[in-house]
CSV table of C-alpha atoms and ligand atoms in Angstrom, one decimal:
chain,number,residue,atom,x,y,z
A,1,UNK,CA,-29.0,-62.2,69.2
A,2,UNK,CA,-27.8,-65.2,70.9
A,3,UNK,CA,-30.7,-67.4,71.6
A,4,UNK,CA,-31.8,-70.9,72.3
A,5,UNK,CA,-34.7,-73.0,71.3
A,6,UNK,CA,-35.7,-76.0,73.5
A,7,UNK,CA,-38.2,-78.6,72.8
A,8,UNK,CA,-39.2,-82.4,73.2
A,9,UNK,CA,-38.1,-84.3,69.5
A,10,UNK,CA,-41.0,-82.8,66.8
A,11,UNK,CA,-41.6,-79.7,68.9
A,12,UNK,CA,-40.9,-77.8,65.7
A,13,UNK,CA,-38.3,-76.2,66.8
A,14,UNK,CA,-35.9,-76.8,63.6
A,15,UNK,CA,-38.6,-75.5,61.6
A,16,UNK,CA,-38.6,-72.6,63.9
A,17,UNK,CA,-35.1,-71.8,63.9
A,18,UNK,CA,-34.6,-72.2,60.2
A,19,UNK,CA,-37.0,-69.5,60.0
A,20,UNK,CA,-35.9,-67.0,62.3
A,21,UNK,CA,-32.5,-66.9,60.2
A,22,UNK,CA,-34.5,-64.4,58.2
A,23,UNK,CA,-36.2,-62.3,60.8
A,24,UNK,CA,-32.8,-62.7,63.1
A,25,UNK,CA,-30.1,-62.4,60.2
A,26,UNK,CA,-27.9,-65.1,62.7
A,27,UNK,CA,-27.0,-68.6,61.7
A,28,UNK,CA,-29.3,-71.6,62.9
A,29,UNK,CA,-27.0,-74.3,64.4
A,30,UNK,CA,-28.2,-77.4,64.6
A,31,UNK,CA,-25.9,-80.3,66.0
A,32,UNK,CA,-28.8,-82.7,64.9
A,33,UNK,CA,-28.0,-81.7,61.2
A,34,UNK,CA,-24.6,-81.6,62.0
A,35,UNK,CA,-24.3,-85.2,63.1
A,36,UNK,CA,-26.2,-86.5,60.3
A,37,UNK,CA,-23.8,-84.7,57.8
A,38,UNK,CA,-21.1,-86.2,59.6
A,39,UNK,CA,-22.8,-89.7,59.1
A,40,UNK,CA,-23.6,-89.0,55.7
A,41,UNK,CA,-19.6,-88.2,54.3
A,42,UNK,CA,-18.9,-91.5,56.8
A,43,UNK,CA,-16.6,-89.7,58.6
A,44,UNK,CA,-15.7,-92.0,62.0
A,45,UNK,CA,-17.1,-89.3,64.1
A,46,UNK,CA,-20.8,-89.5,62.1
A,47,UNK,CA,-20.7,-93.1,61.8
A,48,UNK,CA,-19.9,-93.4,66.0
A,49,UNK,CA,-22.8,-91.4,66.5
A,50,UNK,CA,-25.4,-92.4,63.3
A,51,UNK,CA,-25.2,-96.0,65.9
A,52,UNK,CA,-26.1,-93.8,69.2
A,53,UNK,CA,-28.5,-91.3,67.1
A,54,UNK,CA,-30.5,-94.2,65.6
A,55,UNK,CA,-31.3,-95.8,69.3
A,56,UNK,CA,-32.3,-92.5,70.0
A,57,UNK,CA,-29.9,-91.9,72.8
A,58,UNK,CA,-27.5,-88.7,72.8
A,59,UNK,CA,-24.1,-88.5,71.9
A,60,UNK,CA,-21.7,-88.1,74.2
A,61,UNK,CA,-21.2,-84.5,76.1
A,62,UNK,CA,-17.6,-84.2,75.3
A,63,UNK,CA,-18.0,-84.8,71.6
A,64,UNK,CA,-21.1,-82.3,71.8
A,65,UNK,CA,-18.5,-79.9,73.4
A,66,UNK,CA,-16.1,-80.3,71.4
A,67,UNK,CA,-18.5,-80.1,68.2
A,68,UNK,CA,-20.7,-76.9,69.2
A,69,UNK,CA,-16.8,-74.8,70.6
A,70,UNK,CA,-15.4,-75.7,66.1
A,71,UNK,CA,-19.0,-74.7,65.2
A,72,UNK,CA,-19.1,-71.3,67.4
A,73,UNK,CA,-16.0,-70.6,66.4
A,74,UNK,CA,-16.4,-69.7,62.9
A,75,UNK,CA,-16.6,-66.2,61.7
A,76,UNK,CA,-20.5,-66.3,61.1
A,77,UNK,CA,-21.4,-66.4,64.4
A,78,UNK,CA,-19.9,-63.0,65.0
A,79,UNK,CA,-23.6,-61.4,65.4
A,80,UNK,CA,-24.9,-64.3,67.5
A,81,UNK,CA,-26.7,-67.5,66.9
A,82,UNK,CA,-30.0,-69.7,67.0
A,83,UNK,CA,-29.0,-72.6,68.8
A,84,UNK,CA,-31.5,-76.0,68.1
A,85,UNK,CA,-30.4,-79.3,69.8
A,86,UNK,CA,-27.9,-78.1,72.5
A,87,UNK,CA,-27.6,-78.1,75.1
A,88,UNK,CA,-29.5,-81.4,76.1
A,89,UNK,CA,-28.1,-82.5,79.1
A,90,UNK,CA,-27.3,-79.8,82.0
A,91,UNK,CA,-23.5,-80.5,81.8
A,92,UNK,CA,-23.6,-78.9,78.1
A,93,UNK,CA,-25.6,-76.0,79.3
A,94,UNK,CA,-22.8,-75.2,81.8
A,95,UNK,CA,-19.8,-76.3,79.2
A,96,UNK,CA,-21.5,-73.6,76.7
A,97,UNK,CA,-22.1,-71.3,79.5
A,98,UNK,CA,-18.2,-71.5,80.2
A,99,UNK,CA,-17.7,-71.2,76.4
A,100,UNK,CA,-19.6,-68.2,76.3
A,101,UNK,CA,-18.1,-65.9,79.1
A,102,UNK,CA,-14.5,-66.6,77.5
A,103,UNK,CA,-16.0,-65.0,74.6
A,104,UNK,CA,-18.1,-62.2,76.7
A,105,UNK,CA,-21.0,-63.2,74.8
A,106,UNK,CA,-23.6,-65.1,77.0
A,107,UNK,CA,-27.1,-67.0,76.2
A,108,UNK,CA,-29.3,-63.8,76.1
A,109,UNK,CA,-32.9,-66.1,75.7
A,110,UNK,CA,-33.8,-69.0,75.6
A,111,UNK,CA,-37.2,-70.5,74.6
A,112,UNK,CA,-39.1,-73.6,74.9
A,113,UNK,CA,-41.6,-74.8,72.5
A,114,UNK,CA,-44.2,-77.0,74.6
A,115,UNK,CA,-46.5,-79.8,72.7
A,116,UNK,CA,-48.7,-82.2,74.0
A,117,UNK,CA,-46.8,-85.8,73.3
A,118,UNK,CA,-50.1,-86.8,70.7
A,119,UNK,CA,-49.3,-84.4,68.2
A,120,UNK,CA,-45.3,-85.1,68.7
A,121,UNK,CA,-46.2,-88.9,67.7
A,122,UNK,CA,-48.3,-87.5,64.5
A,123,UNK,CA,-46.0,-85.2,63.3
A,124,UNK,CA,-42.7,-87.5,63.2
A,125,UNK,CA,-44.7,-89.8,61.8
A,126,UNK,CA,-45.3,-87.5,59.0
A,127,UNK,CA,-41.8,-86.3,59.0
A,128,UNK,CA,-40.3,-90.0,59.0
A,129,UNK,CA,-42.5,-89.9,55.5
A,130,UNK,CA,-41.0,-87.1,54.5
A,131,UNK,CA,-37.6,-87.2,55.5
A,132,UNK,CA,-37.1,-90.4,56.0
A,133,UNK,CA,-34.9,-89.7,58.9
A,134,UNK,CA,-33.4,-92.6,60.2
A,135,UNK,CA,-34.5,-91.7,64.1
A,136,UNK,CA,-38.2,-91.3,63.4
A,137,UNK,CA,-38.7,-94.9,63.4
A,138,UNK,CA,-41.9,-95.2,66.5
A,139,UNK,CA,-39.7,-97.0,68.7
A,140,UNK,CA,-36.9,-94.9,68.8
A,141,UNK,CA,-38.9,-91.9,69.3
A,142,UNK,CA,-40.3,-92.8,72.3
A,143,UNK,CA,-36.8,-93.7,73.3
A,144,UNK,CA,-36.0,-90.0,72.5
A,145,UNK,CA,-39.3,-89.0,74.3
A,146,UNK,CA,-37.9,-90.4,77.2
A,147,UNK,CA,-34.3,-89.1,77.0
A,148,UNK,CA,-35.8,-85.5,76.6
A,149,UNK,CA,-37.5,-85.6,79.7
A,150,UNK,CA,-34.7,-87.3,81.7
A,151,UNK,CA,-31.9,-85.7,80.0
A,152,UNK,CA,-33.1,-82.3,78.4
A,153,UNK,CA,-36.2,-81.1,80.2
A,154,UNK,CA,-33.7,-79.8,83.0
A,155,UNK,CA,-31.9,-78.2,80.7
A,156,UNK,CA,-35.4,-75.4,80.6
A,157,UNK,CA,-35.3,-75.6,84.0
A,158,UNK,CA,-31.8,-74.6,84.3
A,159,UNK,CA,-32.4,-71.7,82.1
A,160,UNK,CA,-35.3,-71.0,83.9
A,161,UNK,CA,-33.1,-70.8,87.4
A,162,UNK,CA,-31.3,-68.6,85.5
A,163,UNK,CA,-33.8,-66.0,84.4
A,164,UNK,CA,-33.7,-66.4,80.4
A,165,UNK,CA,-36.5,-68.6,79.8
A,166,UNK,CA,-39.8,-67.8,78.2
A,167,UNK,CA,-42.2,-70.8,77.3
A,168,UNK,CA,-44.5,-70.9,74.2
A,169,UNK,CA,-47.1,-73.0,73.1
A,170,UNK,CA,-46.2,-75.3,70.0
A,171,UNK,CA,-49.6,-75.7,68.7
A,172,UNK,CA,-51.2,-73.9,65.8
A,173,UNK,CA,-49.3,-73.5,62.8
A,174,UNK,CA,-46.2,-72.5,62.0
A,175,UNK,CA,-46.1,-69.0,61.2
A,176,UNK,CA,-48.5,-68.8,64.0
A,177,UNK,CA,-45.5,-70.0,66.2
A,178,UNK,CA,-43.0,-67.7,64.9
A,179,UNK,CA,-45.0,-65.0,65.8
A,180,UNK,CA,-45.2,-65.9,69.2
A,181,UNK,CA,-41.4,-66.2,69.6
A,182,UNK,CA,-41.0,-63.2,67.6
A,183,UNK,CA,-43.2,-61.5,70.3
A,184,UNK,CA,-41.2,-63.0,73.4
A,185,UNK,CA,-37.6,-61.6,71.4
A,186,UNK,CA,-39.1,-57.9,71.2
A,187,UNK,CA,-40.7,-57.7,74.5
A,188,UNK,CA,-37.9,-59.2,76.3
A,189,UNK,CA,-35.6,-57.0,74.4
A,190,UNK,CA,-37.5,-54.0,74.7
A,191,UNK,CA,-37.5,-54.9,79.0
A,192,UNK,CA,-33.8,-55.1,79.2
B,201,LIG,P1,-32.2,-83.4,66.5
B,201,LIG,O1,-32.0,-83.3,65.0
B,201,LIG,O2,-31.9,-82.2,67.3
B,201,LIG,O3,-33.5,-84.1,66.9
B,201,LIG,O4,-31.1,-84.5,66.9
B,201,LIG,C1,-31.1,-85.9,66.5
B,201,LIG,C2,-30.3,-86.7,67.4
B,201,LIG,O5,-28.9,-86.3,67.3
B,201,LIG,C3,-30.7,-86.8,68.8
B,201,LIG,O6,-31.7,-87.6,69.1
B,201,LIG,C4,-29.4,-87.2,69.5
B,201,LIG,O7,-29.2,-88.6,69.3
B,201,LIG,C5,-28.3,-86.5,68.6
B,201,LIG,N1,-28.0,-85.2,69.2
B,201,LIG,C6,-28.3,-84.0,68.6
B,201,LIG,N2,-27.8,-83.0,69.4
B,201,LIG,C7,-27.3,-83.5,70.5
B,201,LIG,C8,-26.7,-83.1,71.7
B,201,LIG,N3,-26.6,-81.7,71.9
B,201,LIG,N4,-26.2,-84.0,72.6
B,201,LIG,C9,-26.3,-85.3,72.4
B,201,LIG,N5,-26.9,-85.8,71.3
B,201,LIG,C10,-27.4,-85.0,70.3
């Protein structure tokens, strides 16, 4: 399974994805986490983008490119791959789409978790609490409220152009969720 989860910043869609390892038995790559590990073992790479992260603005395309072709190259991903945080700008969606077809192994699904903006505001709030990320600070996400619907909202679209998005509704909780992802992967399986 080689699937991607799209979603405004607090959709849930880390949560999601950690939890369809299990269910999906294929990694969950998440260039979020893997920029803040970066930052954390202060590597020059991590602390160039810890400065763009914390404004909540994205990092560059060709350091995203370059950072999801290392990570997709490893052995792991041999049986596919849950792909959170990229693309998030069109130009990565075709750079991975490129990527892909070199290896024969294209983007079979990709799904977007839709919330209404309220709750996102409530539930980084909580996580800045519990996580004490250095991005959930208010004013930074609405900065990243704003980028994702400049920057990454197209991004659905483009998938949608392209006949591999399903759209699910981000409310409820989270096994709730899962189950309705769970249900898009077998039906659309099932139909191909
Ligand atoms: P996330 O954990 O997915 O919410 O990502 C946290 C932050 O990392 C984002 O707000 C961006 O600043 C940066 N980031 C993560 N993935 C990407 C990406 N694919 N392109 C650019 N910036 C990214």
């Amino acid at each position: 399974m080689r699937l991607v989860i799209l979603g405004p910043p607090g959709s849930g869609k880390g949560t999601q994805a950690a939890m369809l390892v299990d269910e999906l038995g294929v990694p969950h790559i998440s260039t979020g986490s893997l920029l803040r590990n970066a930052a954390k073992r202060g590597t020059e790479l991590g602390l160039k983008a810890k400065a763009i992260t914390d404004k909540g603005e994205l990092v560059p395309d060709d350091i995203m490119s370059d950072m999801i072709e290392e990570r997709l190259s490893r052995e792991d991903v041999a049986n596919g791959f849950i792909l959170d945080g990229y693309p998030r700008t069109v130009t990565q969606a075709k750079s991975l789409d490129v990527m892909l077809e070199r290896l024969h192994k294209p983007v079979q699904e990709a799904i977007h978790i839709d919330v209404d903006p309220e709750l996102i505001i409530e539930r980084i709030a909580k996580r800045a609490l519990e996580e004490g990320r250095s991005d959930d600070a208010e004013e930074t996400v609405r900065n990243r409220m704003r980028v994702y619907a400049e920057q990454t909202a197209p991004v659905a679209d483009y998938y949608e152009d392209h006949g591999l998005l399903t759209r699910i509704l981000g409310d409820g909780d989270i096994d709730e969720i899962l189950q309705r992802i769970l249900s898009v992967l077998k039906v659309n399986a099932s139909s191909d």
